[in-house]
XYZ file of C-alpha atoms in Angstrom:
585
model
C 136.144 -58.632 -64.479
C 134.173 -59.676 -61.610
C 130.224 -58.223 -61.068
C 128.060 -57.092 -58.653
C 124.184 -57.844 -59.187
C 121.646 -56.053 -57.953
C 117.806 -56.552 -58.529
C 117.395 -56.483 -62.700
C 121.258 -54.613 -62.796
C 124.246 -55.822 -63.560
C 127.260 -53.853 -63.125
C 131.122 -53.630 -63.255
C 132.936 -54.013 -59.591
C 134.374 -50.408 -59.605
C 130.578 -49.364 -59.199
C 130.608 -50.919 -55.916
C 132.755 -48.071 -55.208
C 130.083 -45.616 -55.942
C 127.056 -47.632 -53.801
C 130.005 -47.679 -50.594
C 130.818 -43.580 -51.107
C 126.627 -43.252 -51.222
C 126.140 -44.965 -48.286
C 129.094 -43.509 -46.508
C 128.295 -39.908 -47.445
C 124.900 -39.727 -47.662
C 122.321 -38.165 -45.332
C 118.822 -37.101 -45.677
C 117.201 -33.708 -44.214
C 113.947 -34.645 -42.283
C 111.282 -32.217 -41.957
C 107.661 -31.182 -42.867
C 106.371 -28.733 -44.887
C 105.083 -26.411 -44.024
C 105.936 -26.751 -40.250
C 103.470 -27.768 -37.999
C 102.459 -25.998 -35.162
C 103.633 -28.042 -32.781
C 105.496 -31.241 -33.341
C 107.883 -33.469 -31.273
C 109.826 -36.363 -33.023
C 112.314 -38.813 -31.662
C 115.037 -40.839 -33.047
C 112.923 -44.031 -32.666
C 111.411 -45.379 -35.843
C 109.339 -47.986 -37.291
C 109.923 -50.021 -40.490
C 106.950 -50.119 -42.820
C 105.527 -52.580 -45.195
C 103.487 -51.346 -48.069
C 102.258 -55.063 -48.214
C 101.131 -54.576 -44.335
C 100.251 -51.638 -44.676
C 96.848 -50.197 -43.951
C 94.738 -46.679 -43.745
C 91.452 -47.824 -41.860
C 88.182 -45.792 -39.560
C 88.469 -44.802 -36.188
C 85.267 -46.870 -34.663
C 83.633 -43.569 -33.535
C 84.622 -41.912 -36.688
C 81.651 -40.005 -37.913
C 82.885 -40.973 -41.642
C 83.448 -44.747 -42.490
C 83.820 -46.926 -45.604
C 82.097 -45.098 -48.455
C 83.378 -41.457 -47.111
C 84.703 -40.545 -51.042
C 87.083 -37.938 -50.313
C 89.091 -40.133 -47.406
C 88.448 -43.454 -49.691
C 90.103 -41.791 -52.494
C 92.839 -39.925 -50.315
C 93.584 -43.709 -49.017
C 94.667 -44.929 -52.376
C 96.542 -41.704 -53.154
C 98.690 -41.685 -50.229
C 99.581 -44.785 -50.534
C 101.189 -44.549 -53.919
C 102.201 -41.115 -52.797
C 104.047 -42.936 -49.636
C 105.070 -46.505 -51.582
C 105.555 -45.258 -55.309
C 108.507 -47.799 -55.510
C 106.208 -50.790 -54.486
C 102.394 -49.380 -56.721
C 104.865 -49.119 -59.606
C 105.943 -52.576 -59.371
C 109.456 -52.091 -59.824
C 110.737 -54.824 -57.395
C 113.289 -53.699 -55.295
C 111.566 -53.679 -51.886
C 112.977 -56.439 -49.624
C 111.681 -56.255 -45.932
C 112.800 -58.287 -42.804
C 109.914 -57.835 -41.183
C 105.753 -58.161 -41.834
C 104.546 -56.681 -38.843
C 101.409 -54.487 -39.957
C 100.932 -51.041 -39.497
C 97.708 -49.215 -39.230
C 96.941 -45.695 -39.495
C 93.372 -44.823 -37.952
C 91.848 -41.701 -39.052
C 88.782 -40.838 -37.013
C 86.840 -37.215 -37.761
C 84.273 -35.342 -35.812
C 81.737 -34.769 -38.563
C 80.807 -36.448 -41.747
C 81.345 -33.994 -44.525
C 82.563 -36.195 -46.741
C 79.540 -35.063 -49.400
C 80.197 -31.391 -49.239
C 82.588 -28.769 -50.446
C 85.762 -27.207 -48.685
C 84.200 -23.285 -47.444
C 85.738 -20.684 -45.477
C 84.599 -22.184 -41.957
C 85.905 -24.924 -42.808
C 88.365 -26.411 -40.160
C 91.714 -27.769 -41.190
C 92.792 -28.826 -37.783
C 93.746 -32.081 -36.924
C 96.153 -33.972 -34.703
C 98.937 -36.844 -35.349
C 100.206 -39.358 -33.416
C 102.930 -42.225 -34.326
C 103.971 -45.258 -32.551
C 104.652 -49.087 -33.328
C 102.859 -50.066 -35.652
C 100.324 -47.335 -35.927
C 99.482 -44.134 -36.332
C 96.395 -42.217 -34.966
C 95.018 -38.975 -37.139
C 92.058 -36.927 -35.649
C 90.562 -34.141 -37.377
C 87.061 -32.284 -37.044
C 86.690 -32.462 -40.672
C 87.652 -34.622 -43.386
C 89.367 -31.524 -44.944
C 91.508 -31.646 -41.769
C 92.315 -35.258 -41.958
C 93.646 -34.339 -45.696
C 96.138 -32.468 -44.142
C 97.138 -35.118 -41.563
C 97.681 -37.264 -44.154
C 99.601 -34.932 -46.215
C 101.410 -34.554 -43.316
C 102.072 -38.347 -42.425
C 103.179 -39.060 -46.083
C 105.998 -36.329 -45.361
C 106.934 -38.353 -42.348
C 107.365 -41.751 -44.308
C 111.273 -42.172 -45.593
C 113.016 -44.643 -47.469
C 116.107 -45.497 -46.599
C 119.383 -47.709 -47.914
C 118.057 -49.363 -51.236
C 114.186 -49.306 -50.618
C 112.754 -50.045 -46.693
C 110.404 -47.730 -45.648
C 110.630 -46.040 -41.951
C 108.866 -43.710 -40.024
C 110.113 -42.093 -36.746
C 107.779 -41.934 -33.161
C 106.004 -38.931 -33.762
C 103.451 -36.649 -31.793
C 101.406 -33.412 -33.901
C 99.278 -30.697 -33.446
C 98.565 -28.615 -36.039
C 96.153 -26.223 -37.995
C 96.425 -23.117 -40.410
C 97.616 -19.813 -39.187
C 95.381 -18.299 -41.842
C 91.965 -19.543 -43.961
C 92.803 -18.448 -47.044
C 95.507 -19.531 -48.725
C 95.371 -19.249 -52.220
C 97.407 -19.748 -55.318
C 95.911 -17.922 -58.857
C 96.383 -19.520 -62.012
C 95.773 -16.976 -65.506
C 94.325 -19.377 -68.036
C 93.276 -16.002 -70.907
C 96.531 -14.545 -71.368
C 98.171 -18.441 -72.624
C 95.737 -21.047 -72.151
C 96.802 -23.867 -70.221
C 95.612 -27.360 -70.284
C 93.307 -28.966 -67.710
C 95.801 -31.159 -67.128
C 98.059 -28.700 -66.179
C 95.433 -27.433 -63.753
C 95.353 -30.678 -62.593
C 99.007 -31.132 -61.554
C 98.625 -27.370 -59.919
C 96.374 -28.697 -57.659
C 98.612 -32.028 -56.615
C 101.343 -29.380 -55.605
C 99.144 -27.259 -53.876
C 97.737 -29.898 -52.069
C 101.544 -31.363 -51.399
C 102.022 -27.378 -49.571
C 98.569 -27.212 -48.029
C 97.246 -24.505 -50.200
C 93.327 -24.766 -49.890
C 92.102 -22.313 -53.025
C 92.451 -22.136 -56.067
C 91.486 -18.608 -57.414
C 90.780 -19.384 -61.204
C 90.962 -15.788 -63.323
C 89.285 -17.390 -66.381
C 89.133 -14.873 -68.613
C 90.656 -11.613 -69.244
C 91.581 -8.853 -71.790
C 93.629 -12.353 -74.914
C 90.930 -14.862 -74.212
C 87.677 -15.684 -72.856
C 87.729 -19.737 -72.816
C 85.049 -20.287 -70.711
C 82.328 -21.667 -72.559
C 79.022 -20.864 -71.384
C 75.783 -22.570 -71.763
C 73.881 -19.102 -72.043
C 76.554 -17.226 -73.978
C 78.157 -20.093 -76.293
C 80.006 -16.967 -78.714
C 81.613 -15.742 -75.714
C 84.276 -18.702 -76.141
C 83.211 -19.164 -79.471
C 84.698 -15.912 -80.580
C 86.745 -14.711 -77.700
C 89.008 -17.999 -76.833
C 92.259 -18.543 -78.661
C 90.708 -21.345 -80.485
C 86.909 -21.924 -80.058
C 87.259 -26.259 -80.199
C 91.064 -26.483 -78.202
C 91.235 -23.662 -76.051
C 88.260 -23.853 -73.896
C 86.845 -25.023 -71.154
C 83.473 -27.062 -71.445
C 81.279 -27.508 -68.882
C 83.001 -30.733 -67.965
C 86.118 -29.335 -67.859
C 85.061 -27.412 -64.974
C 82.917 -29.703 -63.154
C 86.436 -32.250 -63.410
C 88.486 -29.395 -61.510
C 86.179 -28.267 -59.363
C 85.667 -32.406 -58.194
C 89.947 -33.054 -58.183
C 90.235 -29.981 -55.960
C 87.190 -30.890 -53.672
C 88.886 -34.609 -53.385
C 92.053 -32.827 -52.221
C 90.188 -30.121 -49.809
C 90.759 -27.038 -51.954
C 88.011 -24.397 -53.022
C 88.379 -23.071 -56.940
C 87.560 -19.662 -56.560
C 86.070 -18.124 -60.434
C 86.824 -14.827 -61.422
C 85.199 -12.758 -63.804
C 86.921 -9.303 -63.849
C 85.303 -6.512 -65.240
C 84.644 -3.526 -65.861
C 88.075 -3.505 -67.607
C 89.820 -6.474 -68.693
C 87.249 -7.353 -70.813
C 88.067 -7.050 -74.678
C 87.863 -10.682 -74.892
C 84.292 -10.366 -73.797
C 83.406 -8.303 -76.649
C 83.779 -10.473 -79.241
C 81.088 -12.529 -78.542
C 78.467 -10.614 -77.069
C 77.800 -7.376 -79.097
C 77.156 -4.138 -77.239
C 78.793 -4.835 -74.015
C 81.872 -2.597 -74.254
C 81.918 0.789 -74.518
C 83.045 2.397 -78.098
C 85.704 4.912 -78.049
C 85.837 8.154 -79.766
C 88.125 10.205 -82.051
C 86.708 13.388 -81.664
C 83.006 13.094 -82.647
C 83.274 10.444 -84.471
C 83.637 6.606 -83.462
C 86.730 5.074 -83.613
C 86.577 1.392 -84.258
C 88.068 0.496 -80.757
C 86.400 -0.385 -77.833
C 87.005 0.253 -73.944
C 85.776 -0.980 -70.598
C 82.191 -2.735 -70.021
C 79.433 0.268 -71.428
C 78.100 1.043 -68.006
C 75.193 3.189 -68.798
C 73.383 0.751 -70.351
C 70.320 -1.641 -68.633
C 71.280 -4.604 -70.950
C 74.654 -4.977 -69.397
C 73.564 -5.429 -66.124
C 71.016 -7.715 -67.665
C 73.823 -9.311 -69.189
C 76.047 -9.549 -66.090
C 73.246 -11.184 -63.966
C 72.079 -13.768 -66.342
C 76.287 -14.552 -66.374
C 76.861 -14.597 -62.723
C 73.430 -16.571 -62.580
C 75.097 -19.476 -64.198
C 78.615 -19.019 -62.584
C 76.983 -19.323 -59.237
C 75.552 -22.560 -60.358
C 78.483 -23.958 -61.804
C 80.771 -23.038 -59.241
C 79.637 -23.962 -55.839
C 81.809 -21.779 -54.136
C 80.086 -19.398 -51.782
C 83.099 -16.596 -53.064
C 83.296 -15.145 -56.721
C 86.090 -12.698 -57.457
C 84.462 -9.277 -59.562
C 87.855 -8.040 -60.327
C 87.439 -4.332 -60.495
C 91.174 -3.281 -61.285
C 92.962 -1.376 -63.993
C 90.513 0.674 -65.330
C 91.241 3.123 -68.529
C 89.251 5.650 -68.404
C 90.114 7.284 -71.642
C 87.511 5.727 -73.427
C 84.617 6.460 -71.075
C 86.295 9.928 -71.379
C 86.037 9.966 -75.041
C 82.359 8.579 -75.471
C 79.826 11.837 -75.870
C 76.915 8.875 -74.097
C 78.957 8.325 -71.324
C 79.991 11.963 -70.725
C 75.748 12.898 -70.528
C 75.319 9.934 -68.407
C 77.987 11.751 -65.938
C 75.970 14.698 -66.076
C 72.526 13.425 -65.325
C 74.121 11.271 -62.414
C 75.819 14.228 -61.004
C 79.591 12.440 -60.884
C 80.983 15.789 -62.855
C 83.976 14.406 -64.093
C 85.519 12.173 -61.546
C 85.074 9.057 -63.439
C 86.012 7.397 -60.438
C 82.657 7.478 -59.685
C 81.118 6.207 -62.488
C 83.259 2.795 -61.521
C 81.782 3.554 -58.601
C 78.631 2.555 -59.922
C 79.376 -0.281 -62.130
C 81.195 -1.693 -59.118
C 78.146 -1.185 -56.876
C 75.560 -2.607 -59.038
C 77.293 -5.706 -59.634
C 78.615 -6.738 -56.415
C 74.519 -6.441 -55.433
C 73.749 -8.792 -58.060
C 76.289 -11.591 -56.856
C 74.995 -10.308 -52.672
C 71.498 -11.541 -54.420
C 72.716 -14.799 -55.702
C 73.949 -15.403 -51.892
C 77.445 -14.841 -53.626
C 80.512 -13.289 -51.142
C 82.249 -10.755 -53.378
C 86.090 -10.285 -53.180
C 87.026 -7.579 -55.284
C 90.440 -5.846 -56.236
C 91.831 -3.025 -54.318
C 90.918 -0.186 -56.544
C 87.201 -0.898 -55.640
C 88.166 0.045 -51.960
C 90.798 3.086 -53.056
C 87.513 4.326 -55.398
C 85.983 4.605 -52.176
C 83.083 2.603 -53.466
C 79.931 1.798 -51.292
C 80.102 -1.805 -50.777
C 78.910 -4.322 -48.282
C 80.670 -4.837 -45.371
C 81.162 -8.767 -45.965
C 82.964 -7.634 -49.550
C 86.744 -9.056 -49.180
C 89.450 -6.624 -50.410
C 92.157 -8.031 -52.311
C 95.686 -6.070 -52.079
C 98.024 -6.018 -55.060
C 100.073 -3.013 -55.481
C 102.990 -2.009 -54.135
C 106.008 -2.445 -52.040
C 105.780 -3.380 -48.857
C 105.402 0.297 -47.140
C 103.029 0.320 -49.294
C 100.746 -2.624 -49.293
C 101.265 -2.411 -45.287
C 99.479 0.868 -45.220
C 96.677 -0.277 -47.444
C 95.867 -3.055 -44.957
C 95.664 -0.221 -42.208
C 93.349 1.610 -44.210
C 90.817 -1.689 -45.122
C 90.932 -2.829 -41.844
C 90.325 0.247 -40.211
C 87.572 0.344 -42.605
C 86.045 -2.839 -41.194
C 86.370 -4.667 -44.236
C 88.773 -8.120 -44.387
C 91.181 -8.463 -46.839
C 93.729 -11.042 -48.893
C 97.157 -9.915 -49.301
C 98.667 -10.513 -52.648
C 101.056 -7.933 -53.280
C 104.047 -9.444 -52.174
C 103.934 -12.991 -53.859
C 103.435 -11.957 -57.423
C 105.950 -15.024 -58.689
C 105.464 -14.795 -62.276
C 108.301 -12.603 -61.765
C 111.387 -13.364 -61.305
C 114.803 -12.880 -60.433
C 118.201 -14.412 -60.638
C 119.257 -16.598 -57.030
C 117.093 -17.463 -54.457
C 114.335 -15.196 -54.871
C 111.550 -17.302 -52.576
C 113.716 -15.899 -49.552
C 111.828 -12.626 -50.193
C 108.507 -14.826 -50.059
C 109.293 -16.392 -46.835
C 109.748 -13.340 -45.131
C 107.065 -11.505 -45.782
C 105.331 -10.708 -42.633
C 101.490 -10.634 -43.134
C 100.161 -8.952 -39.999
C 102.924 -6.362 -39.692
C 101.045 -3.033 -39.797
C 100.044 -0.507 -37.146
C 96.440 -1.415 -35.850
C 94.317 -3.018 -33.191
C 94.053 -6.848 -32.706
C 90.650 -6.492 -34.136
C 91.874 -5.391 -37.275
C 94.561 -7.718 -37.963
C 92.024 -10.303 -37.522
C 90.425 -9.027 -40.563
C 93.090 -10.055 -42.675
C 91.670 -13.347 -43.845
C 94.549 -15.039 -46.064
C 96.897 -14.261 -48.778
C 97.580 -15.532 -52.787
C 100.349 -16.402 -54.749
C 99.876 -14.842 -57.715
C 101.163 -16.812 -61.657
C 99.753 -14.383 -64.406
C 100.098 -15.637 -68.017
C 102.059 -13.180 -70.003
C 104.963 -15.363 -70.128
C 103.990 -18.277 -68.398
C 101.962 -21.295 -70.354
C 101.689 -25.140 -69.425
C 105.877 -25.447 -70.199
C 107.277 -23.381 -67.673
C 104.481 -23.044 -65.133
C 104.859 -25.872 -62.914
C 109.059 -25.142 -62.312
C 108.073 -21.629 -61.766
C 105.595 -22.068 -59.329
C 107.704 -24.938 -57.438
C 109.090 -24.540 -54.840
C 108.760 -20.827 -54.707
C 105.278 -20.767 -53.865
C 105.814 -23.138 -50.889
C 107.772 -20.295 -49.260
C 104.432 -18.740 -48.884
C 102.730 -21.537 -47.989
C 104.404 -21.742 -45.096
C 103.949 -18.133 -43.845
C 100.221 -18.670 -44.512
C 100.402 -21.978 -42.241
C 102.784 -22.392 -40.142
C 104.005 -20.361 -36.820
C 105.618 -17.044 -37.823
C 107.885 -16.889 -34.720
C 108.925 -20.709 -35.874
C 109.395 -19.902 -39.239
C 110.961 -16.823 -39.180
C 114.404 -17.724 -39.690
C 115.467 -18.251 -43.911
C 118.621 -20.541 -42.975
C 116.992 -23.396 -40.783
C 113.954 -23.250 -43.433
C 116.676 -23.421 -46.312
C 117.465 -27.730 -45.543
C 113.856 -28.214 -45.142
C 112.685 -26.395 -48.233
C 115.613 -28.595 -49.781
C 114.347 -31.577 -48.753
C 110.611 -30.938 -49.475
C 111.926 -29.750 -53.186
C 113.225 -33.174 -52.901
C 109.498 -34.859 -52.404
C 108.354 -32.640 -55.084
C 110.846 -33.960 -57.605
C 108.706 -37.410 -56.659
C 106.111 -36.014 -59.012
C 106.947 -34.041 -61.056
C 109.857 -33.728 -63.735
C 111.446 -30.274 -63.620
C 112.547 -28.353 -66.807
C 113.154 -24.683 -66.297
C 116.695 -23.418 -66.429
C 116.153 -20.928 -63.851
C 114.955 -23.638 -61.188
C 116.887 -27.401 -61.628
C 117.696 -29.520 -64.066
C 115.568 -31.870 -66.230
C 114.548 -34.899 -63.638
C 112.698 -38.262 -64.130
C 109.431 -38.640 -62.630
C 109.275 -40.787 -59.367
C 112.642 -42.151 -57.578
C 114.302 -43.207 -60.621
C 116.369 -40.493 -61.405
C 119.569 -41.011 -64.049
C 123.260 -40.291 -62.981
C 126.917 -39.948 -65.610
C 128.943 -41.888 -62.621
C 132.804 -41.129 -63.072
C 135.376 -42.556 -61.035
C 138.670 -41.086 -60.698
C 141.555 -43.258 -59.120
C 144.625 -41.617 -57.857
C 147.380 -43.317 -55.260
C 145.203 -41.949 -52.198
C 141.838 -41.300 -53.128
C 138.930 -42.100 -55.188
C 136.823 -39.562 -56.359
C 133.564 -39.158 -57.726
C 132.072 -37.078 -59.751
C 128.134 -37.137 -60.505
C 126.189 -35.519 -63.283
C 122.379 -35.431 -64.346
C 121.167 -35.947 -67.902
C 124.313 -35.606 -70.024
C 126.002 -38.718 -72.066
C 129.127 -39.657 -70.209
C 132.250 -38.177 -72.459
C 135.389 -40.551 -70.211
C 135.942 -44.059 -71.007
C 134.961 -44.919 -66.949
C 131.336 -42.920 -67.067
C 128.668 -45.679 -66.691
C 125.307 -43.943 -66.619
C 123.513 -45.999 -64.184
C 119.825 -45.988 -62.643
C 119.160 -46.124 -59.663
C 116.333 -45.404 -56.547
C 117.162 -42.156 -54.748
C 114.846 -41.908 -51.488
C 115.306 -38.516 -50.848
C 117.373 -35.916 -51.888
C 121.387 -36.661 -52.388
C 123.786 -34.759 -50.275
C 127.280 -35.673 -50.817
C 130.118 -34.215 -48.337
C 127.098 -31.426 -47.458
C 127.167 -30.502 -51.217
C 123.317 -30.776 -53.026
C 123.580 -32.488 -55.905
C 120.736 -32.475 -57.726
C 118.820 -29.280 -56.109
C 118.367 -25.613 -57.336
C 116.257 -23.225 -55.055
């Protein structure tokens, strides 16, 4: 039997049916995500060379050599763009060497600083022979250009590179655009963390709101309160995070322009806390009598505001954020109810028995200890709905409720003069069977009745991943791609993205650039995949007197005597006769 060689592969001649059928049927779905706000492409493209290939300074760039978040996003986007060639695997052949450049040039050299909420994300794209040009204001702008750009870049046939003429100008609908990871209900590793923020980066999310600690765990370790982990994590050695930990997310997110956004919730949602630092939570009552169990945060007592401040005194200094999320939600007031201290405190403080109030306070006293660390608090809704006294520059964060609901909720903050983060509707730790990020896509952030002025107060909005049945195994196909629906209603153009059918091939072919990355494992989402382009196929020919047919299938032994699994480079997403392969949404 004759062969067919190929690179390192050698392979039977009736496989040369299956490389004809791929290149026969085969298309790709071009497209960025999320969509730009304005971009015009044209048929024309340019073939690139990762061995002519180079990112270099505008001259009147205010950040040159030595910038580290652009020297760093250099090297990453160019094994993000080339992973065939920086993994040495030897199947590029070009018939060209003609260089390309891409020039980044930005207004103002930030490169030392942190991402913050004035940040601007804007920049502009332009692609011709042989070069690109990126402008930005900021360097967290150019981050997104070259996001962008790396989107552009396909491979075609079996390995050249192209990229089409291109012209974009783009920035972020909102400022805020957030994605919450709950590390106390199942602890997840840093490196998880880590890979969280690739993806979010990959969707142009730009914070990271980190609830730390809650009700299971408290893994933060602290350098003033060292029993707080010691007795509240999971396990006081494994389960935390040190002070490195920290300082390495809060460094990987800064390198790809995203904030990490603490928060400490509390009054409630604090059992965790009590472990480690002894008269902080309230006991509970049976009658007259105590009953073993503890409640909320005690908030009658001086020492837990002493307490609190010495905390947030350290937070503020190990996260350089200028926000710090208080929490303030899902209060039980049984046990405040039940304590005979808490009931006199009522008394003397004239609150009767609306214990409402008495959050009230808590609320109040702590959100003017983070106002005198120069802290901005953002705080749940039930602070607002408690009808708490507040400052003005406190962001509300919405999370109840369907969207009659939530909608009416952002009438009432606004009206209030207060800005607010809309959460509600992208709670994705739950799920549902089919295509559920549809829902996601179409939510419609600024549809409530109210003045221009008031929808301007709505800053943002979060994807929400809470931990009760989501750990390090499951987290990254349950975030991806659903959470990119969202990141392209907090980016992109509502008018241009309002339609779920012509977002559908370009969510499928982003999922596709994901896949890159990251290997895939959850049932409900796509089937296990290899990391990078090398992705492993059960090939089956059939032969009958007309036709030949194939038949492809991922990760399973081949079971017929003519199944050869193969390997092979696939440069974006297979689509065979308009049927997706290898792609669950």
């Amino acid at each position: 039997m004759s062969v067919v060689t190929s690179g390192r592969y050698t392979f039977p001649n009736y496989n040369l049916v299956f490389f004809i059928f791929l290149q026969l049927g085969l298309h790709s779905v071009e497209g960025v995500w999320p969509l730009p706000q304005s971009i015009t492409s044209s048929p024309e493209r340019y073939p690139l060379n990762p061995q002519a290939f180079y990112f270099t300074y505008g001259s009147q760039s205010a950040a040159q050599e030595g910038c580290s978040v652009l020297d760093e996003a250099f090297k990453r986007y160019f094994s993000l763009i080339f992973p065939d060639y920086s993994s040495g695997y030897g199947f590029l052949r070009f018939s060209v060497d003609k260089p390309f450049t891409v020039q980044v040039s930005v207004g103002r050299n930030d490169c030392d600083s942190y991402p913050d909420e004035d940040s601007s994300e804007q920049y502009t794209l332009s692609v011709s022979a042989g070069q690109a040009y990126l402008k930005a204001e900021t360097v967290w702008g150019a981050l997104r250009g070259l996001e962008t750009f790396s989107q552009l870049v396909y491979q075609e046939d079996f390995g050249s590179y192209y990229v089409n003429k291109t012209e974009i100008e783009d920035f972020p609908r909102f400022q805020f655009r957030g994605i919450l990871l709950d590390t106390s209900r199942h602890y997840l590793p840093v490196q998880a963390i880590l890979k969280t923020l690739d993806a979010m980066a990959f969707s142009k999310f730009n914070v990271f709101h980190w609830h730390i600690v809650d009700d299971p765990s408290f893994p933060y370790q602290s350098r003033t309160f060292p029993d707080l982990s010691a007795k509240g994590a999971f396990h006081p050695m494994t389960h935390i995070y040190t002070q490195l930990d920290v300082r390495r997310v809060i460094s990987y997110a800064r390198m790809r322009g995203i904030r990490v956004l603490p928060e400490f919730d509390s009054p409630g949602h604090t059992q965790s806390w009590g472990k480690g630092q002894s008269d902080l939570l309230t006991p509970c009552y049976s009658g007259s009598t105590p009953s073993g169990t503890f409640g909320p945060v005690n908030p009658i007592l001086p020492s837990t505001y002493k307490f609190m401040a010495t905390l947030f005194k350290e937070v503020s200094s190990v996260f350089p954020d200028s926000y710090i999320h208080l929490g303030g939600d899902e209060v039980n007031f049984s046990c405040w109810k039940s304590n005979p201290d808490v009931r006199a405190f009522m008394l003397k403080m004239g609150f009767g028995a609306d214990f409402t109030k008495l959050e009230a306070y808590y609320m109040e006293n702590i959100v003017n200890l983070t106002a005198a660390l120069n802290r901005t608090s953002i705080v749940w809704q039930d602070v607002f709905d408690y009808h708490e006294r507040i400052p003005k520059d406190t962001v509300l964060h919405i999370w109840k409720g369907v969207p009659a609901s939530y909608e009416a909720e952002l009438r009432a903050i606004t009206k209030a003069g207060y800005r607010v983060l809309l959460a509600a509707p992208w709670y994705i730790n739950h799920i549902s069977y089919g295509q559920d990020w549809r829902n996601y896509y179409t939510v419609q952030p600024l549809n409530f009745s109210g003045t221009e002025e008031q929808k301007k107060l709505v800053i943002g909005g979060e994807v929400c991943m809470w931990g009760e049945y989501v750990d390090a195994t499951n987290l990254t196909p349950r975030l991806w791609p659903r959470a990119s629906a969202a990141a392209e209603r907090l980016w992109s153009d509502e008018k241009q993205t309002s339609d779920v059918d012509k977002a559908f091939p370009r969510l499928k072919d982003f999922r596709c650039e994901l896949l890159r990355y990251f290997s895939f494992s959850d049932n409900a989402h796509g089937i296990p995949i290899t990391h990078h382009r090398t992705l492993f196929y059960e090939v089956c020919l059939t032969y009958t007197d007309a036709s030949v047919s194939l038949r492809l299938q991922a990760g399973y032994p081949g079971r017929a005597s003519l199944c050869r699994t193969l390997q092979t480079r696939v440069p974006r997403c297979l689509i065979i006769t308009d049927h997706v392969t290898f792609l669950s949404i």
